Short mmCIF file of C-alpha atoms and ligand atoms in Angstrom, two decimals:
data_model
loop_
_atom_site.label_atom_id
_atom_site.label_comp_id
_atom_site.label_asym_id
_atom_site.label_seq_id
_atom_site.Cartn_x
_atom_site.Cartn_y
_atom_site.Cartn_z
CA MET A 1 -15.17 36.82 8.04
CA ALA A 2 -14.00 33.33 7.05
CA GLN A 3 -11.89 31.27 9.43
CA VAL A 4 -8.12 31.69 9.05
CA TYR A 5 -6.62 28.20 8.96
CA ASP A 6 -3.01 27.59 9.93
CA VAL A 7 -2.62 26.08 6.47
CA VAL A 8 -4.75 25.71 3.36
CA ILE A 9 -3.56 22.81 1.21
CA VAL A 10 -4.40 22.81 -2.48
CA GLY A 11 -4.44 19.33 -4.00
CA GLY A 12 -5.22 15.93 -2.53
CA GLY A 13 -2.61 13.72 -4.21
CA PRO A 14 0.22 12.02 -2.28
CA ALA A 15 1.88 15.38 -1.44
CA GLY A 16 -1.26 17.20 -0.28
CA LEU A 17 -2.76 14.30 1.66
CA MET A 18 0.53 13.61 3.40
CA ALA A 19 0.87 17.30 4.28
CA ALA A 20 -2.73 17.34 5.57
CA LYS A 21 -2.28 14.21 7.69
CA VAL A 22 0.96 15.47 9.26
CA ALA A 23 -0.28 19.03 9.84
CA GLY A 24 -3.50 17.63 11.36
CA GLU A 25 -1.60 15.23 13.60
CA ASN A 26 0.64 18.12 14.68
CA GLY A 27 -2.48 19.93 15.89
CA LEU A 28 -2.74 22.60 13.17
CA SER A 29 -6.04 23.79 11.72
CA VAL A 30 -6.06 22.56 8.14
CA ALA A 31 -8.29 22.90 5.07
CA LEU A 32 -7.59 20.53 2.18
CA LEU A 33 -9.07 21.61 -1.16
CA GLU A 34 -9.25 19.03 -3.93
CA ARG A 35 -10.76 19.40 -7.39
CA LYS A 36 -11.86 15.76 -7.69
CA GLU A 37 -15.11 14.71 -6.06
CA SER A 38 -13.71 11.37 -5.01
CA ILE A 39 -10.25 11.97 -3.63
CA ALA A 40 -8.83 8.44 -3.65
CA ALA A 41 -10.23 7.51 -7.08
CA ILE A 42 -7.54 7.16 -9.72
CA GLN A 43 -8.28 9.24 -12.80
CA ARG A 44 -4.80 9.71 -14.24
CA SER A 45 -2.26 7.26 -15.65
CA CYS A 46 0.30 6.08 -13.11
CA GLN A 47 2.11 2.74 -12.82
CA THR A 48 2.63 3.15 -9.06
CA MET A 49 5.72 1.15 -8.54
CA VAL A 50 7.37 1.83 -5.24
CA ALA A 51 10.15 3.99 -6.45
CA ILE A 52 12.84 3.19 -5.61
CA GLU A 53 13.64 0.29 -3.28
CA ASP A 54 17.10 -0.60 -4.51
CA GLU A 55 19.06 2.65 -4.25
CA TYR A 56 19.04 6.18 -2.90
CA TYR A 57 16.66 8.57 -4.60
CA PHE A 58 16.00 12.10 -3.37
CA GLY A 59 18.30 11.09 -0.51
CA GLU A 60 15.97 8.26 0.58
CA ARG A 61 15.69 4.47 0.20
CA MET A 62 11.98 3.83 0.64
CA TYR A 63 10.57 0.30 0.59
CA LEU A 64 7.34 -1.57 1.07
CA ASP A 65 7.19 -3.57 4.31
CA GLU A 66 4.51 -6.05 3.36
CA LYS A 67 4.31 -7.65 6.82
CA GLN A 68 3.72 -4.38 8.66
CA HIS A 69 1.64 -2.97 5.76
CA ARG A 70 3.71 0.20 5.60
CA ILE A 71 5.81 2.13 3.10
CA VAL A 72 8.97 2.92 5.01
CA PHE A 73 11.30 5.92 4.60
CA PRO A 74 14.28 4.97 6.77
CA VAL A 75 16.44 8.03 6.10
CA ASN A 76 13.65 10.52 6.76
CA ASN A 77 12.55 8.36 9.67
CA PHE A 78 8.85 7.85 9.02
CA SER A 79 6.46 5.36 7.46
CA VAL A 80 2.93 5.46 6.06
CA ARG A 81 0.16 2.95 6.36
CA TYR A 82 -0.46 0.88 3.26
CA ASP A 83 -3.31 -1.64 3.46
CA GLY A 84 -3.62 -2.47 -0.23
CA PRO A 85 -2.43 -5.24 -2.53
CA HIS A 86 0.94 -5.35 -4.28
CA LYS A 87 2.70 -7.34 -6.98
CA ASN A 88 6.45 -7.87 -7.06
CA PHE A 89 8.55 -7.36 -10.16
CA TYR A 90 12.11 -8.45 -10.86
CA ALA A 91 13.65 -6.83 -13.94
CA TRP A 92 13.28 -4.20 -16.64
CA HIS A 93 13.29 -5.31 -20.30
CA VAL A 94 13.70 -2.81 -23.14
CA TYR A 95 12.61 -4.05 -26.58
CA THR A 96 13.88 -2.75 -29.91
CA PRO A 97 11.16 -1.19 -32.12
CA ASP A 98 11.26 -4.20 -34.48
CA GLY A 99 10.61 -6.51 -31.50
CA LYS A 100 13.63 -8.64 -32.40
CA HIS A 101 15.85 -7.89 -29.43
CA CYS A 102 15.42 -7.38 -25.72
CA VAL A 103 17.91 -5.47 -23.57
CA LYS A 104 17.77 -7.16 -20.18
CA MET A 105 18.30 -5.15 -17.06
CA GLY A 106 18.32 -7.34 -14.00
CA ASP A 107 18.56 -11.13 -13.90
CA TYR A 108 14.86 -11.97 -14.02
CA GLU A 109 15.05 -15.67 -13.16
CA ALA A 110 17.58 -15.27 -10.34
CA LYS A 111 15.69 -12.37 -8.75
CA LYS A 112 12.32 -14.05 -9.16
CA SER A 113 13.49 -17.20 -7.41
CA GLY A 114 14.13 -15.12 -4.27
CA GLY A 115 10.61 -13.65 -4.23
CA SER A 116 10.05 -10.55 -2.10
CA LYS A 117 13.59 -10.68 -0.72
CA THR A 118 15.20 -10.17 -4.12
CA ARG A 119 12.49 -8.29 -6.01
CA LEU A 120 13.42 -5.12 -7.82
CA SER A 121 10.41 -3.40 -6.32
CA ALA A 122 6.62 -3.73 -6.16
CA PHE A 123 3.59 -2.28 -7.91
CA TYR A 124 1.06 -1.07 -5.36
CA SER A 125 -2.38 0.50 -5.39
CA LYS A 126 -2.29 4.28 -5.31
CA GLN A 127 -5.99 4.23 -4.50
CA HIS A 128 -5.34 2.38 -1.22
CA LEU A 129 -2.42 4.67 -0.42
CA LEU A 130 -4.51 7.81 -0.95
CA GLN A 131 -7.45 6.37 0.98
CA GLY A 132 -5.20 5.54 3.95
CA LEU A 133 -3.72 9.04 4.00
CA LEU A 134 -7.18 10.60 3.66
CA ASP A 135 -8.57 8.51 6.53
CA ASP A 136 -5.65 9.55 8.75
CA ALA A 137 -6.08 13.22 7.77
CA LEU A 138 -9.82 13.13 8.55
CA ALA A 139 -9.16 11.37 11.86
CA SER A 140 -6.78 14.15 12.86
CA GLY A 141 -9.39 16.85 12.26
CA VAL A 142 -8.45 18.10 8.81
CA GLN A 143 -11.39 19.74 7.02
CA VAL A 144 -11.55 18.23 3.56
CA PHE A 145 -13.34 19.98 0.69
CA PRO A 146 -13.63 17.71 -2.37
CA GLY A 147 -15.04 19.06 -5.64
CA THR A 148 -13.23 22.37 -5.03
CA ASN A 149 -11.34 23.85 -7.96
CA VAL A 150 -8.82 26.51 -6.95
CA ILE A 151 -8.54 29.33 -9.48
CA GLY A 152 -6.95 32.20 -7.57
CA HIS A 153 -4.53 33.04 -4.80
CA LYS A 154 -3.59 36.34 -3.18
CA ARG A 155 -1.72 37.52 -0.15
CA VAL A 156 -3.13 40.49 1.73
CA GLY A 157 -1.18 41.60 4.77
CA GLU A 158 -0.27 38.45 6.62
CA THR A 159 -3.02 36.23 5.29
CA ASN A 160 -3.30 34.13 2.15
CA THR A 161 -6.65 33.88 0.41
CA VAL A 162 -7.44 30.97 -1.89
CA LEU A 163 -10.28 31.50 -4.38
CA THR A 164 -12.28 28.71 -5.95
CA ALA A 165 -14.28 28.32 -9.15
CA GLU A 166 -17.32 27.62 -6.95
CA GLY A 167 -17.07 31.21 -5.60
CA LYS A 168 -15.73 30.28 -2.16
CA THR A 169 -12.67 31.65 -0.39
CA TYR A 170 -10.41 29.93 2.13
CA ARG A 171 -7.96 31.91 4.24
CA GLY A 172 -4.73 30.65 5.76
CA THR A 173 -1.50 31.77 7.40
CA PHE A 174 0.29 29.42 5.02
CA THR A 175 -0.71 27.72 1.79
CA ILE A 176 0.72 24.47 0.50
CA ALA A 177 0.74 24.08 -3.29
CA ALA A 178 0.26 20.34 -3.86
CA ASP A 179 -1.69 20.65 -7.08
CA GLY A 180 0.54 18.47 -9.19
CA ILE A 181 2.58 18.65 -12.33
CA ASN A 182 0.60 21.37 -14.14
CA SER A 183 0.23 23.42 -10.94
CA ARG A 184 -2.07 26.39 -11.22
CA LEU A 185 -0.74 27.86 -7.97
CA VAL A 186 2.84 27.86 -9.23
CA LYS A 187 1.61 29.57 -12.38
CA LEU A 188 -0.42 32.14 -10.38
CA LEU A 189 2.65 32.94 -8.28
CA GLY A 190 4.46 33.75 -11.52
CA LEU A 191 7.11 31.14 -10.86
CA ASN A 192 6.78 29.38 -14.22
CA ARG A 193 8.22 32.51 -15.83
CA GLU A 194 11.43 31.78 -13.90
CA ARG A 195 11.59 28.19 -15.15
CA SER A 196 12.67 26.70 -18.48
CA PHE A 197 9.97 24.84 -20.37
CA PHE A 198 11.05 21.70 -22.25
CA GLY A 199 7.85 20.17 -23.54
CA THR A 200 4.65 18.38 -22.68
CA ILE A 201 4.43 14.63 -22.21
CA VAL A 202 1.11 13.04 -23.08
CA GLY A 203 0.16 9.42 -22.70
CA VAL A 204 -2.64 6.88 -22.70
CA GLY A 205 -2.83 3.88 -20.36
CA TYR A 206 -5.14 0.87 -20.32
CA TYR A 207 -5.72 -1.63 -17.56
CA MET A 208 -6.04 -4.94 -19.41
CA LYS A 209 -6.71 -8.54 -18.54
CA GLY A 210 -4.97 -11.48 -20.22
CA VAL A 211 -1.75 -9.74 -21.37
CA ARG A 212 1.12 -12.19 -21.88
CA PRO A 213 4.56 -10.54 -22.32
CA PRO A 214 7.59 -12.87 -22.23
CA TYR A 215 8.61 -11.79 -18.72
CA PRO A 216 5.31 -10.99 -17.00
CA GLU A 217 6.70 -10.01 -13.59
CA SER A 218 8.93 -7.29 -14.97
CA ILE A 219 8.68 -3.93 -16.66
CA ASN A 220 8.33 -4.65 -20.39
CA TYR A 221 9.37 -1.55 -22.28
CA PRO A 222 9.20 -1.54 -26.08
CA ILE A 223 10.51 1.59 -27.78
CA LEU A 224 8.13 2.62 -30.54
CA TYR A 225 8.17 5.10 -33.40
CA HIS A 226 5.16 6.38 -35.31
CA ASN A 227 4.69 7.17 -38.99
CA GLY A 228 8.43 7.47 -39.61
CA LEU A 229 8.84 10.36 -37.16
CA PRO A 230 12.15 10.38 -35.24
CA TYR A 231 10.53 10.81 -31.80
CA PRO A 232 10.82 7.84 -29.44
CA ILE A 233 7.61 6.64 -27.80
CA MET A 234 7.72 4.74 -24.53
CA MET A 235 5.50 1.74 -24.33
CA TRP A 236 5.15 0.06 -20.96
CA VAL A 237 3.61 -3.21 -19.83
CA GLY A 238 3.70 -3.94 -16.11
CA LEU A 239 1.48 -5.78 -13.67
CA SER A 240 -1.48 -3.95 -12.16
CA PRO A 241 -2.12 -4.42 -8.46
CA TYR A 242 -5.83 -3.68 -8.95
CA GLY A 243 -7.02 -7.08 -10.21
CA GLU A 244 -6.21 -10.72 -10.91
CA ASP A 245 -4.36 -11.20 -14.20
CA GLU A 246 -4.45 -7.43 -14.77
CA SER A 247 -1.69 -5.39 -16.44
CA TRP A 248 -1.08 -1.70 -16.99
CA VAL A 249 -0.32 -0.98 -20.64
CA TYR A 250 0.79 2.50 -21.61
CA ALA A 251 2.18 4.54 -24.50
CA GLY A 252 3.38 8.10 -24.16
CA GLY A 253 5.91 10.67 -25.23
CA CYS A 254 6.23 14.30 -26.13
CA SER A 255 3.15 15.97 -27.53
CA HIS A 256 3.32 16.26 -31.29
CA PRO A 257 0.57 17.22 -33.75
CA GLU A 258 1.21 14.10 -35.81
CA ILE A 259 1.25 11.63 -32.92
CA ASN A 260 -2.03 10.44 -31.45
CA TYR A 261 -1.00 8.28 -28.52
CA LYS A 262 -4.26 6.36 -28.39
CA GLU A 263 -3.72 5.38 -32.01
CA VAL A 264 -0.12 4.44 -31.20
CA LEU A 265 -1.19 2.25 -28.30
CA ASP A 266 -4.02 0.61 -30.23
CA ARG A 267 -1.70 -0.11 -33.13
CA ALA A 268 0.96 -1.57 -30.79
CA ILE A 269 -1.70 -3.85 -29.32
CA GLN A 270 -3.33 -4.87 -32.60
CA ASP A 271 -0.68 -4.68 -35.28
CA SER A 272 2.96 -4.58 -34.17
CA PRO A 273 5.80 -6.95 -33.30
CA PHE A 274 4.34 -6.93 -29.76
CA SER A 275 0.73 -7.80 -30.69
CA TYR A 276 1.16 -11.45 -29.71
CA TRP A 277 1.38 -10.31 -26.06
CA PHE A 278 -2.24 -9.15 -26.39
CA LYS A 279 -3.79 -12.02 -28.37
CA ASN A 280 -6.58 -12.72 -25.89
CA ALA A 281 -6.38 -9.51 -23.87
CA VAL A 282 -9.27 -7.17 -23.07
CA ILE A 283 -9.30 -3.56 -21.90
CA VAL A 284 -11.02 -3.00 -18.56
CA ARG A 285 -10.30 0.69 -17.80
CA ARG A 286 -8.66 3.63 -19.57
CA HIS A 287 -6.76 6.69 -18.32
CA ALA A 288 -4.60 9.41 -19.83
CA HIS A 289 -2.24 12.10 -18.63
CA VAL A 290 -0.72 15.41 -19.71
CA ALA A 291 2.43 16.58 -17.94
CA ASN A 292 4.59 19.60 -18.57
CA ILE A 293 8.34 19.30 -18.25
CA TRP A 294 9.88 22.29 -16.47
CA SER A 295 13.16 23.00 -14.78
CA PRO A 296 12.60 22.93 -10.99
CA VAL A 297 11.16 26.02 -9.31
CA PRO A 298 14.14 28.10 -8.18
CA THR A 299 12.88 28.12 -4.58
CA PRO A 300 9.88 26.13 -3.30
CA PHE A 301 8.47 29.13 -1.42
CA LEU A 302 6.86 32.47 -2.21
CA ASP A 303 4.28 34.61 -0.40
CA ASN A 304 3.91 32.02 2.37
CA VAL A 305 3.12 29.32 -0.18
CA LEU A 306 5.24 26.16 0.18
CA ILE A 307 5.51 24.17 -3.02
CA THR A 308 5.46 20.38 -2.74
CA GLY A 309 5.43 17.24 -4.90
CA ASP A 310 5.24 17.46 -8.67
CA ALA A 311 4.10 21.12 -8.50
CA GLY A 312 7.66 22.41 -8.29
CA TRP A 313 9.69 19.63 -9.80
CA THR A 314 10.72 18.40 -13.28
CA VAL A 315 8.03 15.96 -14.36
CA GLU A 316 7.72 13.46 -11.50
CA ALA A 317 8.69 13.68 -7.86
CA GLU A 318 7.06 10.20 -7.77
CA CYS A 319 4.43 9.38 -5.16
CA THR A 320 7.18 8.67 -2.67
CA GLY A 321 9.07 11.95 -3.27
CA SER A 322 5.78 13.81 -3.09
CA MET A 323 4.93 12.34 0.30
CA MET A 324 8.39 13.28 1.58
CA THR A 325 7.90 16.91 0.54
CA GLY A 326 4.35 17.07 1.92
CA ARG A 327 5.47 15.79 5.29
CA ARG A 328 8.49 18.13 5.47
CA ALA A 329 6.40 21.15 4.48
CA ALA A 330 3.78 20.41 7.15
CA ASN A 331 6.43 19.97 9.82
CA ALA A 332 8.22 23.17 8.78
CA ILE A 333 4.95 25.13 9.05
CA THR A 334 4.32 23.61 12.48
CA GLU A 335 7.72 24.79 13.69
CA ALA A 336 7.30 28.22 12.14
CA LEU A 337 3.96 28.73 13.92
CA ARG A 338 5.29 27.48 17.25
CA ASP A 339 8.30 29.79 16.95
CA GLY A 340 6.10 32.77 16.11
CA ARG A 341 7.82 33.14 12.74
CA PRO A 342 5.05 32.55 10.18
CA ASN A 343 7.27 33.60 7.29
CA ARG A 344 10.09 32.50 5.02
CA ASP A 345 12.59 32.39 7.89
CA GLY A 346 10.30 30.11 9.84
CA VAL A 347 10.18 27.50 7.05
CA LYS A 348 13.78 27.88 5.92
CA ASN A 349 14.57 24.30 6.87
CA TYR A 350 12.02 23.11 4.28
CA ILE A 351 13.56 25.25 1.58
CA ASP A 352 17.08 24.07 2.44
CA TRP A 353 16.07 20.40 2.65
CA TRP A 354 14.25 20.60 -0.70
CA GLN A 355 17.19 22.31 -2.43
CA LYS A 356 19.55 19.62 -1.21
CA ASN A 357 17.37 16.57 -1.86
CA PHE A 358 15.68 17.54 -5.12
CA PRO A 359 17.67 19.87 -7.44
CA GLY A 360 20.83 19.17 -5.43
CA PHE A 361 20.44 15.40 -5.57
CA MET A 362 19.88 14.98 -9.32
CA ASP A 363 20.55 17.36 -12.18
CA TYR A 364 17.14 17.71 -13.85
CA ARG A 365 18.87 17.95 -17.26
CA GLU A 366 19.74 14.28 -17.01
CA PHE A 367 16.03 13.53 -16.98
CA LEU A 368 15.79 15.18 -20.39
CA THR A 369 18.14 12.59 -21.87
CA LEU A 370 15.33 10.09 -21.34
CA MET A 371 13.34 12.05 -23.90
CA THR A 372 16.18 12.67 -26.36
CA SER A 373 17.97 9.32 -26.23
CA GLY A 374 16.02 7.84 -29.14
CA LEU A 375 15.86 10.96 -31.28
CA ALA A 376 18.06 9.38 -33.94
CA GLY A 377 15.10 7.36 -35.21
CA GLU A 378 13.94 3.78 -35.55
CA ASP A 379 16.69 2.33 -37.71
CA ILE A 380 19.50 3.56 -35.43
CA ALA A 381 17.61 2.54 -32.27
CA ASN A 382 17.21 -0.99 -33.67
CA TYR A 383 20.92 -1.15 -34.48
CA LEU A 384 22.30 0.31 -31.23
CA TYR A 385 20.09 -1.54 -28.75
CA LYS A 386 20.90 -4.84 -30.47
CA LEU A 387 24.54 -4.34 -29.53
CA VAL A 388 23.59 -4.69 -25.87
CA THR A 389 23.64 -8.44 -25.44
CA GLU A 390 24.86 -8.72 -21.84
CA THR A 391 22.46 -8.50 -18.90
CA LEU A 392 22.85 -5.03 -17.41
CA PRO A 393 22.38 -4.07 -13.80
CA CYS A 394 18.86 -2.84 -13.25
CA SER A 395 18.04 0.55 -11.88
CA LEU A 396 14.61 1.97 -11.27
CA ASN A 397 16.21 5.37 -11.08
CA PRO A 398 15.23 6.88 -14.44
CA TYR A 399 18.42 8.89 -14.46
CA ASN A 400 20.62 5.79 -14.20
CA LEU A 401 18.57 3.71 -16.61
CA ILE A 402 19.79 5.53 -19.70
CA LYS A 403 23.32 5.80 -18.30
CA ASN A 404 23.50 2.00 -17.98
CA ILE A 405 22.33 1.39 -21.55
CA ASN A 406 24.49 4.15 -23.01
CA GLY A 407 27.49 2.86 -21.03
CA SER A 408 27.08 -0.54 -22.67
CA ILE A 409 26.69 0.96 -26.16
CA MET A 410 29.80 3.09 -25.63
CA GLY A 411 31.71 -0.12 -24.85
CA LYS A 412 30.97 -1.26 -28.41
CA ILE A 413 32.23 1.85 -30.13
CA ALA A 414 34.86 -0.07 -32.19
CA THR A 415 32.12 -2.29 -33.68
CA ILE A 416 29.94 0.72 -34.47
CA GLN A 417 32.89 2.48 -36.10
CA LYS A 418 33.40 -0.54 -38.34
CA GLU A 419 29.79 -1.31 -39.17
CA ARG A 420 28.05 2.07 -39.03
CA PRO A 421 30.53 5.00 -39.18
CA ASP A 422 27.53 7.22 -40.02
CA ILE A 423 26.24 6.64 -36.46
CA ILE A 424 29.58 7.69 -34.97
CA THR A 425 29.43 10.97 -36.91
CA MET A 426 25.86 11.50 -35.73
CA MET A 427 26.80 10.74 -32.09
CA GLN A 428 29.72 13.16 -32.23
CA THR A 429 27.47 15.92 -33.55
CA VAL A 430 24.76 15.25 -30.95
CA ALA A 431 27.33 15.24 -28.14
CA THR A 432 28.12 18.89 -28.89
CA ILE A 433 24.47 19.98 -28.61
CA PRO A 434 23.25 20.72 -25.06
CA VAL A 435 20.32 18.52 -24.15
CA GLU A 436 18.14 21.62 -23.55
CA LYS A 437 18.68 22.53 -27.20
CA GLN A 438 17.86 19.02 -28.33
CA MET A 439 14.53 19.42 -26.52
CA LYS A 440 13.66 22.47 -28.66
CA PRO A 441 11.24 20.60 -31.00
CA PHE A 442 9.41 19.25 -27.97
CA ALA A 443 9.11 22.69 -26.39
CA LEU A 444 7.65 24.04 -29.63
CA THR A 445 4.89 21.44 -29.74
CA GLY A 446 4.14 21.57 -26.00
CA PHE A 447 1.64 23.82 -24.24
CA PRO A 448 3.26 25.53 -21.25
CA ASN A 449 1.21 27.02 -18.42
CA TYR A 450 3.26 30.22 -18.07
C1 FAD B 501 2.46 7.76 -16.77
C2 FAD B 501 2.89 7.99 -15.36
C3 FAD B 501 3.44 6.92 -14.62
C4 FAD B 501 3.86 7.13 -13.30
N1 FAD B 501 4.37 6.09 -12.60
C5 FAD B 501 4.74 6.25 -11.30
C6 FAD B 501 5.22 5.18 -10.53
O1 FAD B 501 5.32 4.06 -11.01
N2 FAD B 501 5.56 5.40 -9.24
C7 FAD B 501 5.45 6.62 -8.66
O2 FAD B 501 5.76 6.78 -7.47
N3 FAD B 501 5.01 7.68 -9.37
C8 FAD B 501 4.65 7.52 -10.67
N4 FAD B 501 4.18 8.57 -11.40
C9 FAD B 501 4.26 9.91 -10.80
C10 FAD B 501 3.21 10.17 -9.75
O3 FAD B 501 1.93 9.93 -10.30
C11 FAD B 501 3.33 11.63 -9.31
O4 FAD B 501 4.69 11.96 -9.09
C12 FAD B 501 2.56 11.87 -8.02
O5 FAD B 501 1.20 11.54 -8.14
C13 FAD B 501 2.67 13.35 -7.65
O6 FAD B 501 1.96 13.60 -6.49
P1 FAD B 501 1.45 15.09 -6.17
O7 FAD B 501 0.65 14.96 -4.93
O8 FAD B 501 2.57 16.03 -6.23
O9 FAD B 501 0.52 15.46 -7.40
P2 FAD B 501 -0.79 14.73 -7.96
O10 FAD B 501 -0.78 13.28 -7.63
O11 FAD B 501 -0.89 15.12 -9.37
O12 FAD B 501 -1.94 15.39 -7.13
C14 FAD B 501 -2.34 16.72 -7.36
C15 FAD B 501 -3.78 16.86 -6.92
O13 FAD B 501 -4.15 18.22 -7.03
C16 FAD B 501 -5.44 18.31 -7.58
N5 FAD B 501 -5.56 19.62 -8.24
C17 FAD B 501 -4.91 20.05 -9.33
N6 FAD B 501 -5.27 21.32 -9.62
C18 FAD B 501 -6.15 21.69 -8.68
C19 FAD B 501 -6.88 22.88 -8.44
N7 FAD B 501 -6.74 23.95 -9.26
N8 FAD B 501 -7.71 22.92 -7.39
C20 FAD B 501 -7.85 21.86 -6.56
N9 FAD B 501 -7.18 20.70 -6.73
C21 FAD B 501 -6.33 20.62 -7.78
C22 FAD B 501 -5.51 17.15 -8.57
O14 FAD B 501 -6.84 16.78 -8.84
C23 FAD B 501 -4.74 16.07 -7.83
O15 FAD B 501 -5.56 15.26 -7.02
C24 FAD B 501 3.74 8.40 -12.71
C25 FAD B 501 3.19 9.46 -13.45
C26 FAD B 501 2.77 9.26 -14.76
C27 FAD B 501 2.19 10.39 -15.53
#
């Protein structure tokens, strides 16, 4: 009969590794199962900016303490080791599709002159973060099983059994689902049937050397459209912490049969108003990602499985949010076992904390406006963004980003009424349609894991 661990953790991203480290340090017996052979290697697109230093997010204000080499979570009262490189950035610049106008969020020059003290945040190496967490987990006795693909989960009596594609089984009193945005465990538990599906985001990212955007130490964010389709595509150029003169260049948006995001990115680099940024640039590495957009799981617990990180959230809990959930879940399990309550009651404080700090902190529907805000098409996007001529406050909170831009556009309503009454009519119509309904075309072209 296989060993029964206190907890079997599925997934070795920020959530799973953090949960493993904390559970191991608390003295629990832990198995960590990860599909990738090399756990810290980065195989999926991610900009890895420390999100979010400048304001509360998920009830926290995390920041990178570069002197102590730690990422600090002052509200939740913990920090994690971070031994890797970082690069500061100072503003966020959104470019109109025709490349003729830039909406400035954050005073780049003023912030840059203050260096680390006034930065907006920093890009850091996820690889170093994961390696540090993995080292700590191993040092605390966690048994780590890389190259292990979980395909099944069942609860028999008071024990959970995790089944793998390699024909192995791992048994635990608790399971932690930390298997990311397209979580198989959440699907196997049947929880996706209780969630609303809004679409699938796909994207392609290149690490490139020699990229020269106008404001290099910022997020450069052109809005693109493809082949006359009305769907906005996010392009992103930010610094990469992984090498000298290296940038992360990305294009992504909702999956659509007529949009090939590699083609979009290549065209933006070779033949677009932004091509001059890439005149002498070369690609050094490529990644992609596929991420389903769901409403949050109703409750991050079922059958003694605690759901953490992206697995139960709408798109991204971010690396930082994922670590917070992993740590809380591990601590809740520790308490439950010590109290002799290895059940839902025992981990109730995790469920309550998650409800308050994730769905309770931000309405996930506001995230959807990020996807729908440019649905009016290229011509209208060019017109509206050009009205924003003042420097806006910068927020790394994706929910506030759109609010800040829309707030400025709304301040120019008299001008729009005069110059483009057709846009006012369109805005009035859109305002009556719930954002979930606006997402309908995206849901139809997505591929949900029900
Ligand atoms: C384009 C893009 C840009 C981003 N930019 C940022 C950013 O700037 N800052 C930031 O903080 N976050 C960013 N994120 C989000 C961040 O990457 C995620 O929120 C974070 O990695 C989630 O951590 P997690 O541990 O929940 O899941 P993941 O990091 O996805 O980890 C899940 C792990 O589970 C493993 N796994 C999956 N299925 C199985 C299985 N069946 N069996 C075994 N193992 C399995 C996977 O291999 C993976 O290692 C970005 C994401 C994307 C897509």
